[in-house]
XYZ file of C-alpha atoms in Angstrom:
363
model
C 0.000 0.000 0.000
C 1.040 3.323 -0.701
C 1.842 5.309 2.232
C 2.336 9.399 2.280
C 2.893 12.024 4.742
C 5.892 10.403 6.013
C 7.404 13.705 6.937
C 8.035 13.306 10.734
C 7.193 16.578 12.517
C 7.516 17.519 16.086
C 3.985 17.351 18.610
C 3.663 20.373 19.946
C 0.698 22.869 21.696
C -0.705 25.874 20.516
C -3.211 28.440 22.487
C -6.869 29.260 21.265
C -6.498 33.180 21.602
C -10.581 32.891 22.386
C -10.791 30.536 25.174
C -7.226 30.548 26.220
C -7.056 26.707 26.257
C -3.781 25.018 25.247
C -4.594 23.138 22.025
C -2.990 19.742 21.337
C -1.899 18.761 17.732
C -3.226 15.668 15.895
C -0.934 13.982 13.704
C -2.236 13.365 10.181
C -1.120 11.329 7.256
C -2.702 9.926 4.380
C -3.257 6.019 3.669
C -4.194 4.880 0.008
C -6.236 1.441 0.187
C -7.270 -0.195 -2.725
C -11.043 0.877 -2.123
C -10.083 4.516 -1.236
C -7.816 7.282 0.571
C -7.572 6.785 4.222
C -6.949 9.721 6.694
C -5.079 8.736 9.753
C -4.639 10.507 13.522
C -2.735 10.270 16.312
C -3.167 12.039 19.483
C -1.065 11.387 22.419
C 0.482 7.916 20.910
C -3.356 6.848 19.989
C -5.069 6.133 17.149
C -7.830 9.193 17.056
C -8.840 8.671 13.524
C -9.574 6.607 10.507
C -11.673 8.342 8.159
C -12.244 8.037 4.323
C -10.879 11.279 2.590
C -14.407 11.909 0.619
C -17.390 13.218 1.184
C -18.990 15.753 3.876
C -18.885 12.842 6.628
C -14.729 13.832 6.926
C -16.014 17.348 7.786
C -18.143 16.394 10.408
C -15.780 14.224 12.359
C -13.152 16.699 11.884
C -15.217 18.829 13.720
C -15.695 16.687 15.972
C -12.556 15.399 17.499
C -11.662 19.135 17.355
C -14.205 20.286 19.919
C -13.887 17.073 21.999
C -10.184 16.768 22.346
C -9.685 20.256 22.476
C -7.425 19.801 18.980
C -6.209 21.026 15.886
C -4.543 19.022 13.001
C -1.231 19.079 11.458
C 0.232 16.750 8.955
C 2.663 14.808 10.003
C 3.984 11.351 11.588
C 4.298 9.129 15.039
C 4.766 5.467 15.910
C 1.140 4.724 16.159
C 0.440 5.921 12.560
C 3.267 3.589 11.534
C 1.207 0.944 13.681
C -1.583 1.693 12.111
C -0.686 1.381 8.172
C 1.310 -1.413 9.031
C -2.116 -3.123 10.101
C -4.103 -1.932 7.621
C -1.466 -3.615 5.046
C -2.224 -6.928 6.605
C -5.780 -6.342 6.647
C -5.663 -5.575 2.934
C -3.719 -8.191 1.944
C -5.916 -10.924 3.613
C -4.648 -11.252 6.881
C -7.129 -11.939 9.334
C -6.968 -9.867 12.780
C -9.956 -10.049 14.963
C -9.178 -7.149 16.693
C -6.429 -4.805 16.225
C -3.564 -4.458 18.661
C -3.309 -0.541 17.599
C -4.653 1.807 20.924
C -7.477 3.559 19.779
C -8.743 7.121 20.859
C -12.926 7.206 19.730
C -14.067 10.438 20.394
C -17.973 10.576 21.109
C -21.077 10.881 23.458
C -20.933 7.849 26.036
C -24.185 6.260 23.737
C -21.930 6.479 20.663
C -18.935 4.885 22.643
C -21.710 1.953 23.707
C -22.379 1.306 19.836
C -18.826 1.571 19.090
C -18.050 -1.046 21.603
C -20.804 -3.097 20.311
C -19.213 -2.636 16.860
C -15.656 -3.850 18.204
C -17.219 -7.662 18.516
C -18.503 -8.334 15.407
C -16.611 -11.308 14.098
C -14.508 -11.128 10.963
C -16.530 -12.323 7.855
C -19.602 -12.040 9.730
C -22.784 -9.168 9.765
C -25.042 -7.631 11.598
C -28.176 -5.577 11.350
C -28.821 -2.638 13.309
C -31.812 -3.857 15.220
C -29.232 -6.570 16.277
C -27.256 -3.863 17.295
C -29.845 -2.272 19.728
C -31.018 -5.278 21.590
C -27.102 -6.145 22.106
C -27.038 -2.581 24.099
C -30.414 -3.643 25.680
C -31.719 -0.448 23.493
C -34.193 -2.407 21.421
C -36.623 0.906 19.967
C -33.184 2.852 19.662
C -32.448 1.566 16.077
C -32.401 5.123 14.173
C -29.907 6.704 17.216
C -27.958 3.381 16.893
C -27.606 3.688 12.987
C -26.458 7.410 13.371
C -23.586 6.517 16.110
C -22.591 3.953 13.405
C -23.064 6.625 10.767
C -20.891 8.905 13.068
C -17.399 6.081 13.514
C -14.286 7.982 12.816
C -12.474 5.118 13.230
C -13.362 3.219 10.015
C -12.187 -0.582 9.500
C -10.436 -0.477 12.955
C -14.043 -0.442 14.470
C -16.170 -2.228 11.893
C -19.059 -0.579 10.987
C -19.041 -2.045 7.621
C -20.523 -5.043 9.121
C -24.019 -3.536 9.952
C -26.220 -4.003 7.305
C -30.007 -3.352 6.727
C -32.535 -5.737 7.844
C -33.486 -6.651 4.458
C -29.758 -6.964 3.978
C -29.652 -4.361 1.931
C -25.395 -2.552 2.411
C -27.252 0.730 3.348
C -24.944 3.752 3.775
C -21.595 3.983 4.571
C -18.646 6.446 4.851
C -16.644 5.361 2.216
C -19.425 4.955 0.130
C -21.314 1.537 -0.980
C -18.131 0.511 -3.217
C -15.475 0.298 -0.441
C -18.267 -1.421 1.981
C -18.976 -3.954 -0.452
C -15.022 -3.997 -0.853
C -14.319 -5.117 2.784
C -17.210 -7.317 2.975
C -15.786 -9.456 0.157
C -12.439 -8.804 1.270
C -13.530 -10.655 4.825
C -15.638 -13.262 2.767
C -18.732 -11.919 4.657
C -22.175 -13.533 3.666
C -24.734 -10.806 3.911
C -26.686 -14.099 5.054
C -24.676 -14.927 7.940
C -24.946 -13.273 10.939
C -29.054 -11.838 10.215
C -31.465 -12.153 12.695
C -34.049 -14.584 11.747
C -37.598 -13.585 13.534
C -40.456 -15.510 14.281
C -43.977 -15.531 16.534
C -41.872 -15.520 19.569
C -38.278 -16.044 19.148
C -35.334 -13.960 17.948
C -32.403 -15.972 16.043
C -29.422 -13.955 16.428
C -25.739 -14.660 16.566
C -24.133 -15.089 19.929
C -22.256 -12.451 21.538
C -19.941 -12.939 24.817
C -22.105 -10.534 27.068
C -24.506 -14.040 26.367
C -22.191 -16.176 28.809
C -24.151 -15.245 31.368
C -27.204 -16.995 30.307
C -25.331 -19.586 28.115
C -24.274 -20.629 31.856
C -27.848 -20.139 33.219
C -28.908 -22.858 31.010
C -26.169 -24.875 30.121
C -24.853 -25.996 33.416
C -27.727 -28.369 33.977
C -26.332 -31.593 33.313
C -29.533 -33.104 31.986
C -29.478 -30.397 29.134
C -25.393 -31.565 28.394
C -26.207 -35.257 28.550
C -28.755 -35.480 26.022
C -27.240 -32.712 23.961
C -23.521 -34.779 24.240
C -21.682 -31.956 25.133
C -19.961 -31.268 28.181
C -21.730 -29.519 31.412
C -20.681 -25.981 31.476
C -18.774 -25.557 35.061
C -18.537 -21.288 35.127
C -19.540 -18.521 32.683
C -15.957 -18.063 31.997
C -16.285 -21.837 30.291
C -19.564 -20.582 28.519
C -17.584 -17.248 27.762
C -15.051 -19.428 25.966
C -17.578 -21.767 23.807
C -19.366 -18.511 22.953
C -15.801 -17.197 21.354
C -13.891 -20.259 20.057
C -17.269 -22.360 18.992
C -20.438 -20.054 18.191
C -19.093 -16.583 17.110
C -17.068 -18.171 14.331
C -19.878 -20.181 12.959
C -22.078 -17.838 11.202
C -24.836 -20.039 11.419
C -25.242 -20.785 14.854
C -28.231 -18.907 16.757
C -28.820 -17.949 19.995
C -32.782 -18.621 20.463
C -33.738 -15.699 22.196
C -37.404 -14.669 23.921
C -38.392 -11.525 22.210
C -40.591 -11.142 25.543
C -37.506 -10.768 27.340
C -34.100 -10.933 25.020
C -32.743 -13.825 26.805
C -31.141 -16.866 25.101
C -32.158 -19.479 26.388
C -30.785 -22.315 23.770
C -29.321 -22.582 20.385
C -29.845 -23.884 16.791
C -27.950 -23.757 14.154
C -25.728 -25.751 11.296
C -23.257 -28.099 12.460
C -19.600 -26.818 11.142
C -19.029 -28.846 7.744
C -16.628 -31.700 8.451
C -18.072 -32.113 11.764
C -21.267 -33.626 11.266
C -22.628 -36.899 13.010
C -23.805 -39.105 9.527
C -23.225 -38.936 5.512
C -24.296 -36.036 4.038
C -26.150 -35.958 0.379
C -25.017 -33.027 -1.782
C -26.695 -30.276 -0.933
C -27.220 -30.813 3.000
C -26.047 -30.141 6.117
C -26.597 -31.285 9.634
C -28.687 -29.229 12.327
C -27.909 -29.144 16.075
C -30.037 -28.091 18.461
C -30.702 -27.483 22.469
C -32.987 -25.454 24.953
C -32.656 -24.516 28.396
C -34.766 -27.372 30.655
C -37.616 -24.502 31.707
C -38.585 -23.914 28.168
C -38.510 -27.932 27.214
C -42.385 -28.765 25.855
C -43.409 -25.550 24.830
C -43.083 -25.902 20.911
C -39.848 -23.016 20.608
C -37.491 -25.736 18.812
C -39.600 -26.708 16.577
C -40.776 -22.984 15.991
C -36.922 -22.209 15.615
C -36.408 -25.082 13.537
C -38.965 -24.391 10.799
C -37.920 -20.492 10.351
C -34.181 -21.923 10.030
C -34.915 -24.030 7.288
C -37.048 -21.775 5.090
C -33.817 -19.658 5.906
C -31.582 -22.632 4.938
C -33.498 -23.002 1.014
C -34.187 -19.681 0.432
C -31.050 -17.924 1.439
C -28.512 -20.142 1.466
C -29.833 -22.343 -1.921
C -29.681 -26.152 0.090
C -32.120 -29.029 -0.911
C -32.446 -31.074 2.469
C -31.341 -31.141 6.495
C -30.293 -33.864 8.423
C -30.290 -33.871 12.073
C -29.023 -36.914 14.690
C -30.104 -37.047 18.009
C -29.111 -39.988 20.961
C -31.337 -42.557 20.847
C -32.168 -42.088 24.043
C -33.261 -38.431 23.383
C -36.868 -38.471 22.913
C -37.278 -35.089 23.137
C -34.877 -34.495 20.412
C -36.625 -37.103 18.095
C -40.167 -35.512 18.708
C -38.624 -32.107 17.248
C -37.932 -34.060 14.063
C -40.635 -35.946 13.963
C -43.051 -32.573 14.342
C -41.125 -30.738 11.696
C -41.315 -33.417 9.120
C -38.422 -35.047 9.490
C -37.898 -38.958 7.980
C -36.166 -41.714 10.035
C -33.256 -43.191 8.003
C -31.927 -45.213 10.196
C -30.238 -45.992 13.720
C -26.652 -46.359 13.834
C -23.444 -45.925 16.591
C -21.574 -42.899 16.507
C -18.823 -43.433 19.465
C -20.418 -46.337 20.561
C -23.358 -44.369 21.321
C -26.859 -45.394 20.013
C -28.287 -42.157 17.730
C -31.058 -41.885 15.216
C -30.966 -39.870 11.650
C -33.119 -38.129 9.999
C -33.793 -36.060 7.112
C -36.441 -33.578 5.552
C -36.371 -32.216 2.197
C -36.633 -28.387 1.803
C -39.347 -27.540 -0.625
């Protein structure tokens, strides 16, 4: 990448003749991506500022970090802009950072920090809608003030608003304009698919988030939920912490079934990871797992989950049939199938452990 204002010049203060306040310098240079010209800014060795060059949206958060951090701008260099290309070269060239190691410097109200934060999870090659957004801050009716705070990030790429999208996954706006969003989403290999909320009578499916532990723990440290389910008890929300990072956030089509009544998950459906499913798959398939939280067990929510997934499944994602598995022993498990249309195949031993298959074709 191409990388100017390399001139190194010295930080230094300056007075405001008008309020007599001692006005700090932020550090500019320019970084040319292949989807646009970045601006970057440092302020005491953090990163204040990633902004695209064009448009009126560079005005306004100009303006911004001016009156907030009491600030003018100068062009010029410091170790953290270094930092800062340096990353962005990796970035561009494929690398994939989850979050950067670069100290960042948002400037904002405390609500646009929130979204910000919110913004800072989002998996690579994964999206999000901005309802999503606005239950995650337990702001559900905020959606317009969350879509301005994401409207608002000066700190492009290095927090990721460019994975918000519209509900009817539409790209919407964006900073850089549509180009350079639809840029970075194909860059990460983002579905526009993966990640949506999927909505029905009573349920939410949305992708898991660690502030979930919590009630990941709630539910899954009942050992009669991990027995029949084949996974281990959970022993502390730090454990459910951890499967929420290393095992749901990376699968973009795992779902936290969540109560619209309340926003609480309170189990989870999704597609079992290819090369990890329990029985032969035909072309054109793919397993589904699926659990609830032992309060919620007879009240028709998997099966309600399980129908919206796999209208979800043919019409968005383009796949002819679903196969789930379930211990033999797991009657409730085989009921869900059973009520959703699923067809025995067969029973068979997968670790030595008696299990049943089944399979529905999406039509």
């Amino acid at each position: 990448m191409d990388h100017t204002g390399d001139n190194k010049l010295p930080i230094y203060s300056k007075t405001d003749k008008k309020t007599m306040k001692t006005k700090k310098i932020i550090l500019t240079r320019t970084y040319v991506s292949p989807c646009g010209r970045l601006r970057l800014g440092a302020l005491d060795g953090r990163l204040c500022l990633c902004d695209w060059e064009a448009g009126r949206h560079s005005d306004r958060v100009d303006n911004r970090l001016r009156r907030l951090l009491c600030a003018e701008f100068r062009e010029g260099n410091a170790p953290v802009l270094e930092e800062a290309a340096g990353w962005l070269d990796g970035y561009f060239g494929g690398k994939r950072t989850e979050a950067p190691a670069v100290p960042l410097l948002p400037a904002g109200t405390e609500f646009q920090k929130t979204v910000w934060n919110a913004l800072r999870v989002i998996p690579w090659g994964q999206v999000t809608t901005y309802g999503d957004l606005a239950r995650r801050i337990g702001m559900p009716s905020a959606v317009r003030a969350v879509a301005n705070a994401c409207g608002a990030n000066g700190l492009s790429i290095f927090i990721p608003c460019h994975r918000v999208i519209g509900r009817d996954r539409s790209l919407t706006g964006y900073a850089g304009g549509l180009p350079a969003k639809k840029y970075l989403l194909r860059l990460e290999k983002a579905d526009s698919d993966a990640g949506t909320t999927l909505e029905t009578g009573r349920l939410l499916l949305r992708h898991w988030y660690p502030e979930d532990a919590e009630a990941l723990y709630r539910y899954a440290s009942d050992s009669r939920v991990s027995e029949l389910a084949l996974w281990p008890c959970h022993t502390s929300p730090e454990m459910s912490r951890r499967v929420i990072e290393e095992f749901f956030m990376p699968n973009p089509f795992t779902f936290a079934v969540t109560l619209k009544e309340t926003g609480e998950p309170v189990g989870c459906i999704g597609l079992v990871p290819q090369g990890e499913e329990h029985y032969t798959l035909l072309s054109g398939e793919r397993e589904v797992g699926y659990w609830i939280g032992r309060p919620f067990w007879g009240k028709g929510l998997i099966p309600e989950a399980l129908e919206a997934l796999g209208v979800f499944c043919r019409d968005r994602l383009g796949l002819t049939s679903l196969l789930i598995t379930a211990d033999a022993r797991n009657r409730a498990s085989i009921r869900v199938a059973e009520k959703c249309g699923f067809l025995f195949l067969e029973e068979y031993l997968f670790d030595g452990i008696p299990s049943r298959a089944y399979r529905k074709t999406l039509s």
